[in-house]
Amino acid sequence: MPALTLSSSERTVLRSQVHALKPTVLIGSSGLTDAVINEINIQLKAQELIIIRVLSGNPLAFCNKICDRLSAASIQHIGKLLAIWKPQCADNTLSTTSRNTTRIYAAPRVVKIVKLSSATRRPKPYWIKVLSNERLTSDGNVKKAKRRQISLKRQYQFKK
C-alpha cells in the first residue's frame, strides 16, 4: 500500500496539532518488528495522529517503512521523533470548518461504564453513547465541552 500524500496546508495544520502530543510508541533496539507495526496500527486507529520515538536505528527509514505498510502520511520528523497521521474516514481528507481552519472531528463512540451500586451488590456495567463534543468524567458522568473563550480584542474584530 502506498503512503498518503498531503498538501502543505494540511501538513501545517497537522503539525500544529502534534505539539500537544506525547510519544505513544517506542521503537527499540530490535527495530521495526511485526508487533511494533501492529501496535502503531492500533494507535493510529484510535487517535489518527501519533508520535513515535525511535531509540536506535535510522528514524527516516523507519518512517518510510511505516507509512508504506500502513498507508499513512508522515507529518514531521525531528531527530528521533516521528509524527504519523492515518485518517479514519474513507475519503482521506481533513474536514474543514466555517472559519477556514481545519479540524478532525471524532465520531460518536460507545463507552462501557462500571458503577458500584452498594457495598453488598456487584458492580453494574452499562454502556453510554458519547458524542464528539462531550467528555466522560472520572466518576462516569458525561459533560459537554465548554465554548472556547475569545479575547475582547477578537470579539471586537468579529462584530465589525
PDB file of C-alpha atoms in Angstrom:
ATOM      1  CA  MET A   1       0.000   0.000   0.000  1.00  0.00           C
ATOM      2  CA  PRO A   2       1.462   3.382  -0.934  1.00  0.00           C
ATOM      3  CA  ALA A   3       1.926   6.169   1.578  1.00  0.00           C
ATOM      4  CA  LEU A   4      -0.534   9.065   1.622  1.00  0.00           C
ATOM      5  CA  THR A   5       0.451  12.446   0.241  1.00  0.00           C
ATOM      6  CA  LEU A   6      -0.736  15.679   1.829  1.00  0.00           C
ATOM      7  CA  SER A   7      -0.717  19.279   0.680  1.00  0.00           C
ATOM      8  CA  SER A   8       1.460  21.734   2.555  1.00  0.00           C
ATOM      9  CA  SER A   9      -1.542  23.429   4.191  1.00  0.00           C
ATOM     10  CA  GLU A  10      -2.892  20.093   5.501  1.00  0.00           C
ATOM     11  CA  ARG A  11       0.555  19.186   6.784  1.00  0.00           C
ATOM     12  CA  THR A  12       0.828  22.565   8.549  1.00  0.00           C
ATOM     13  CA  VAL A  13      -2.492  22.065  10.329  1.00  0.00           C
ATOM     14  CA  LEU A  14      -1.481  18.585  11.486  1.00  0.00           C
ATOM     15  CA  ARG A  15       1.918  19.870  12.624  1.00  0.00           C
ATOM     16  CA  SER A  16       0.205  22.363  14.882  1.00  0.00           C
ATOM     17  CA  GLN A  17      -1.771  19.509  16.476  1.00  0.00           C
ATOM     18  CA  VAL A  18       1.387  17.435  17.030  1.00  0.00           C
ATOM     19  CA  HIS A  19       2.795  19.899  19.595  1.00  0.00           C
ATOM     20  CA  ALA A  20       0.321  18.779  22.258  1.00  0.00           C
ATOM     21  CA  LEU A  21       1.035  15.048  21.826  1.00  0.00           C
ATOM     22  CA  LYS A  22       3.490  12.765  23.569  1.00  0.00           C
ATOM     23  CA  PRO A  23       5.101   9.632  22.088  1.00  0.00           C
ATOM     24  CA  THR A  24       2.778   6.635  22.224  1.00  0.00           C
ATOM     25  CA  VAL A  25       5.014   4.025  20.568  1.00  0.00           C
ATOM     26  CA  LEU A  26       8.716   3.332  21.110  1.00  0.00           C
ATOM     27  CA  ILE A  27      10.887   1.533  18.552  1.00  0.00           C
ATOM     28  CA  GLY A  28      13.707  -0.161  20.464  1.00  0.00           C
ATOM     29  CA  SER A  29      16.895  -1.993  19.592  1.00  0.00           C
ATOM     30  CA  SER A  30      15.055  -4.883  17.905  1.00  0.00           C
ATOM     31  CA  GLY A  31      13.853  -2.472  15.224  1.00  0.00           C
ATOM     32  CA  LEU A  32      10.597  -2.460  13.320  1.00  0.00           C
ATOM     33  CA  THR A  33       9.053  -5.850  14.119  1.00  0.00           C
ATOM     34  CA  ASP A  34       5.542  -7.051  13.265  1.00  0.00           C
ATOM     35  CA  ALA A  35       4.454  -6.450  16.861  1.00  0.00           C
ATOM     36  CA  VAL A  36       5.590  -2.817  16.664  1.00  0.00           C
ATOM     37  CA  ILE A  37       3.792  -2.335  13.329  1.00  0.00           C
ATOM     38  CA  ASN A  38       0.651  -3.871  14.850  1.00  0.00           C
ATOM     39  CA  GLU A  39       0.836  -1.518  17.855  1.00  0.00           C
ATOM     40  CA  ILE A  40       1.331   1.506  15.573  1.00  0.00           C
ATOM     41  CA  ASN A  41      -1.709   0.441  13.550  1.00  0.00           C
ATOM     42  CA  ILE A  42      -3.808   0.122  16.736  1.00  0.00           C
ATOM     43  CA  GLN A  43      -2.702   3.571  17.925  1.00  0.00           C
ATOM     44  CA  LEU A  44      -3.450   5.122  14.511  1.00  0.00           C
ATOM     45  CA  LYS A  45      -6.939   3.630  14.511  1.00  0.00           C
ATOM     46  CA  ALA A  46      -7.563   5.065  17.973  1.00  0.00           C
ATOM     47  CA  GLN A  47      -6.026   8.521  17.557  1.00  0.00           C
ATOM     48  CA  GLU A  48      -5.325   9.211  13.837  1.00  0.00           C
ATOM     49  CA  LEU A  49      -2.261  11.285  14.729  1.00  0.00           C
ATOM     50  CA  ILE A  50       0.573   9.803  16.799  1.00  0.00           C
ATOM     51  CA  ILE A  51       4.200  10.411  17.710  1.00  0.00           C
ATOM     52  CA  ILE A  52       6.743   7.585  17.600  1.00  0.00           C
ATOM     53  CA  ARG A  53      10.116   7.697  19.369  1.00  0.00           C
ATOM     54  CA  VAL A  54      12.993   5.768  17.769  1.00  0.00           C
ATOM     55  CA  LEU A  55      15.614   4.687  20.302  1.00  0.00           C
ATOM     56  CA  SER A  56      18.104   3.099  17.902  1.00  0.00           C
ATOM     57  CA  GLY A  57      18.407   2.907  14.152  1.00  0.00           C
ATOM     58  CA  ASN A  58      17.558   5.225  11.264  1.00  0.00           C
ATOM     59  CA  PRO A  59      14.330   7.132  12.047  1.00  0.00           C
ATOM     60  CA  LEU A  60      13.750   8.259   8.461  1.00  0.00           C
ATOM     61  CA  ALA A  61      13.957   4.697   7.124  1.00  0.00           C
ATOM     62  CA  PHE A  62      11.530   3.515   9.815  1.00  0.00           C
ATOM     63  CA  CYS A  63       9.154   6.355   8.943  1.00  0.00           C
ATOM     64  CA  ASN A  64       9.138   5.411   5.251  1.00  0.00           C
ATOM     65  CA  LYS A  65       8.541   1.720   6.034  1.00  0.00           C
ATOM     66  CA  ILE A  66       5.681   2.502   8.446  1.00  0.00           C
ATOM     67  CA  CYS A  67       3.980   4.862   6.011  1.00  0.00           C
ATOM     68  CA  ASP A  68       4.250   2.354   3.150  1.00  0.00           C
ATOM     69  CA  ARG A  69       2.996  -0.636   5.143  1.00  0.00           C
ATOM     70  CA  LEU A  70       0.088   1.159   6.857  1.00  0.00           C
ATOM     71  CA  SER A  71      -0.771   3.641   4.046  1.00  0.00           C
ATOM     72  CA  ALA A  72      -0.231   6.567   6.397  1.00  0.00           C
ATOM     73  CA  ALA A  73       1.319  10.008   5.922  1.00  0.00           C
ATOM     74  CA  SER A  74       4.490  11.325   7.502  1.00  0.00           C
ATOM     75  CA  ILE A  75       3.785  14.694   9.117  1.00  0.00           C
ATOM     76  CA  GLN A  76       7.030  15.610  10.826  1.00  0.00           C
ATOM     77  CA  HIS A  77      10.452  14.153  11.526  1.00  0.00           C
ATOM     78  CA  ILE A  78      12.584  15.854  14.176  1.00  0.00           C
ATOM     79  CA  GLY A  79      15.593  13.929  15.420  1.00  0.00           C
ATOM     80  CA  LYS A  80      14.341  10.648  16.843  1.00  0.00           C
ATOM     81  CA  LEU A  81      10.644  11.666  16.878  1.00  0.00           C
ATOM     82  CA  LEU A  82       8.272  10.788  14.034  1.00  0.00           C
ATOM     83  CA  ALA A  83       4.767  12.198  13.625  1.00  0.00           C
ATOM     84  CA  ILE A  84       2.456   9.979  11.553  1.00  0.00           C
ATOM     85  CA  TRP A  85      -1.177  10.504  10.500  1.00  0.00           C
ATOM     86  CA  LYS A  86      -3.656   8.000   9.124  1.00  0.00           C
ATOM     87  CA  PRO A  87      -7.257   9.163   8.565  1.00  0.00           C
ATOM     88  CA  GLN A  88     -10.152   7.154   9.929  1.00  0.00           C
ATOM     89  CA  CYS A  89     -12.605   8.410   7.309  1.00  0.00           C
ATOM     90  CA  ALA A  90     -12.781   6.816   3.870  1.00  0.00           C
ATOM     91  CA  ASP A  91     -12.049   9.915   1.759  1.00  0.00           C
ATOM     92  CA  ASN A  92      -8.563  10.509   3.316  1.00  0.00           C
ATOM     93  CA  THR A  93      -9.155  14.234   3.832  1.00  0.00           C
ATOM     94  CA  LEU A  94      -9.419  16.588   6.759  1.00  0.00           C
ATOM     95  CA  SER A  95     -12.811  18.109   7.454  1.00  0.00           C
ATOM     96  CA  THR A  96     -12.956  21.905   7.371  1.00  0.00           C
ATOM     97  CA  THR A  97     -14.982  24.296   9.475  1.00  0.00           C
ATOM     98  CA  SER A  98     -16.543  27.641   8.609  1.00  0.00           C
ATOM     99  CA  ARG A  99     -13.621  29.762   9.895  1.00  0.00           C
ATOM    100  CA  ASN A 100     -11.050  28.493   7.387  1.00  0.00           C
ATOM    101  CA  THR A 101      -9.383  26.306   9.999  1.00  0.00           C
ATOM    102  CA  THR A 102      -9.067  22.591   9.616  1.00  0.00           C
ATOM    103  CA  ARG A 103     -10.016  20.208  12.433  1.00  0.00           C
ATOM    104  CA  ILE A 104     -10.521  16.488  12.802  1.00  0.00           C
ATOM    105  CA  TYR A 105     -13.795  15.562  14.477  1.00  0.00           C
ATOM    106  CA  ALA A 106     -14.252  12.314  16.357  1.00  0.00           C
ATOM    107  CA  ALA A 107     -17.300  10.179  15.681  1.00  0.00           C
ATOM    108  CA  PRO A 108     -19.719   9.185  18.445  1.00  0.00           C
ATOM    109  CA  ARG A 109     -18.408   6.283  20.481  1.00  0.00           C
ATOM    110  CA  VAL A 110     -19.945   3.817  22.899  1.00  0.00           C
ATOM    111  CA  VAL A 111     -18.244   3.638  26.302  1.00  0.00           C
ATOM    112  CA  LYS A 112     -18.680   0.949  28.963  1.00  0.00           C
ATOM    113  CA  ILE A 113     -19.039   2.301  32.499  1.00  0.00           C
ATOM    114  CA  VAL A 114     -18.989   0.190  35.658  1.00  0.00           C
ATOM    115  CA  LYS A 115     -20.590   1.849  38.687  1.00  0.00           C
ATOM    116  CA  LEU A 116     -20.782   0.488  42.220  1.00  0.00           C
ATOM    117  CA  SER A 117     -24.392   0.434  43.395  1.00  0.00           C
ATOM    118  CA  SER A 118     -23.743  -0.512  47.026  1.00  0.00           C
ATOM    119  CA  ALA A 119     -21.233  -2.400  49.134  1.00  0.00           C
ATOM    120  CA  THR A 120     -23.135  -5.700  49.025  1.00  0.00           C
ATOM    121  CA  ARG A 121     -24.118  -5.771  45.361  1.00  0.00           C
ATOM    122  CA  ARG A 122     -21.983  -6.496  42.347  1.00  0.00           C
ATOM    123  CA  PRO A 123     -20.938  -3.561  40.155  1.00  0.00           C
ATOM    124  CA  LYS A 124     -23.382  -2.943  37.310  1.00  0.00           C
ATOM    125  CA  PRO A 125     -21.901  -2.269  33.854  1.00  0.00           C
ATOM    126  CA  TYR A 126     -23.785  -0.156  31.350  1.00  0.00           C
ATOM    127  CA  TRP A 127     -22.971   1.495  28.037  1.00  0.00           C
ATOM    128  CA  ILE A 128     -23.240   5.191  27.156  1.00  0.00           C
ATOM    129  CA  LYS A 129     -23.002   6.917  23.788  1.00  0.00           C
ATOM    130  CA  VAL A 130     -20.509   9.805  23.988  1.00  0.00           C
ATOM    131  CA  LEU A 131     -20.591  12.406  21.199  1.00  0.00           C
ATOM    132  CA  SER A 132     -17.583  14.296  19.832  1.00  0.00           C
ATOM    133  CA  ASN A 133     -18.376  17.457  21.817  1.00  0.00           C
ATOM    134  CA  GLU A 134     -18.733  15.560  25.103  1.00  0.00           C
ATOM    135  CA  ARG A 135     -16.281  14.110  27.570  1.00  0.00           C
ATOM    136  CA  LEU A 136     -16.506  11.450  30.250  1.00  0.00           C
ATOM    137  CA  THR A 137     -15.550  12.431  33.805  1.00  0.00           C
ATOM    138  CA  SER A 138     -13.782  10.120  36.234  1.00  0.00           C
ATOM    139  CA  ASP A 139     -16.996   9.387  38.134  1.00  0.00           C
ATOM    140  CA  GLY A 140     -18.819   8.251  34.976  1.00  0.00           C
ATOM    141  CA  ASN A 141     -20.807  11.384  34.132  1.00  0.00           C
ATOM    142  CA  VAL A 142     -20.995  12.871  30.646  1.00  0.00           C
ATOM    143  CA  LYS A 143     -20.232  16.586  30.320  1.00  0.00           C
ATOM    144  CA  LYS A 144     -20.495  18.796  27.256  1.00  0.00           C
ATOM    145  CA  ALA A 145     -17.423  20.712  26.234  1.00  0.00           C
ATOM    146  CA  LYS A 146     -17.443  24.408  27.029  1.00  0.00           C
ATOM    147  CA  ARG A 147     -17.208  27.005  24.304  1.00  0.00           C
ATOM    148  CA  ARG A 148     -13.748  28.359  23.847  1.00  0.00           C
ATOM    149  CA  GLN A 149     -13.292  31.834  25.302  1.00  0.00           C
ATOM    150  CA  ILE A 150     -12.444  34.591  22.853  1.00  0.00           C
ATOM    151  CA  SER A 151     -10.471  37.637  23.946  1.00  0.00           C
ATOM    152  CA  LEU A 152     -12.148  41.035  23.960  1.00  0.00           C
ATOM    153  CA  LYS A 153      -9.937  42.198  21.124  1.00  0.00           C
ATOM    154  CA  ARG A 154     -11.065  39.307  18.885  1.00  0.00           C
ATOM    155  CA  GLN A 155     -14.708  39.766  19.880  1.00  0.00           C
ATOM    156  CA  TYR A 156     -14.487  43.351  18.701  1.00  0.00           C
ATOM    157  CA  GLN A 157     -12.968  42.220  15.346  1.00  0.00           C
ATOM    158  CA  PHE A 158     -15.758  39.689  14.742  1.00  0.00           C
ATOM    159  CA  LYS A 159     -18.515  42.227  15.460  1.00  0.00           C
ATOM    160  CA  LYS A 160     -17.384  44.522  12.632  1.00  0.00           C
TER     161      LYS A 160
END
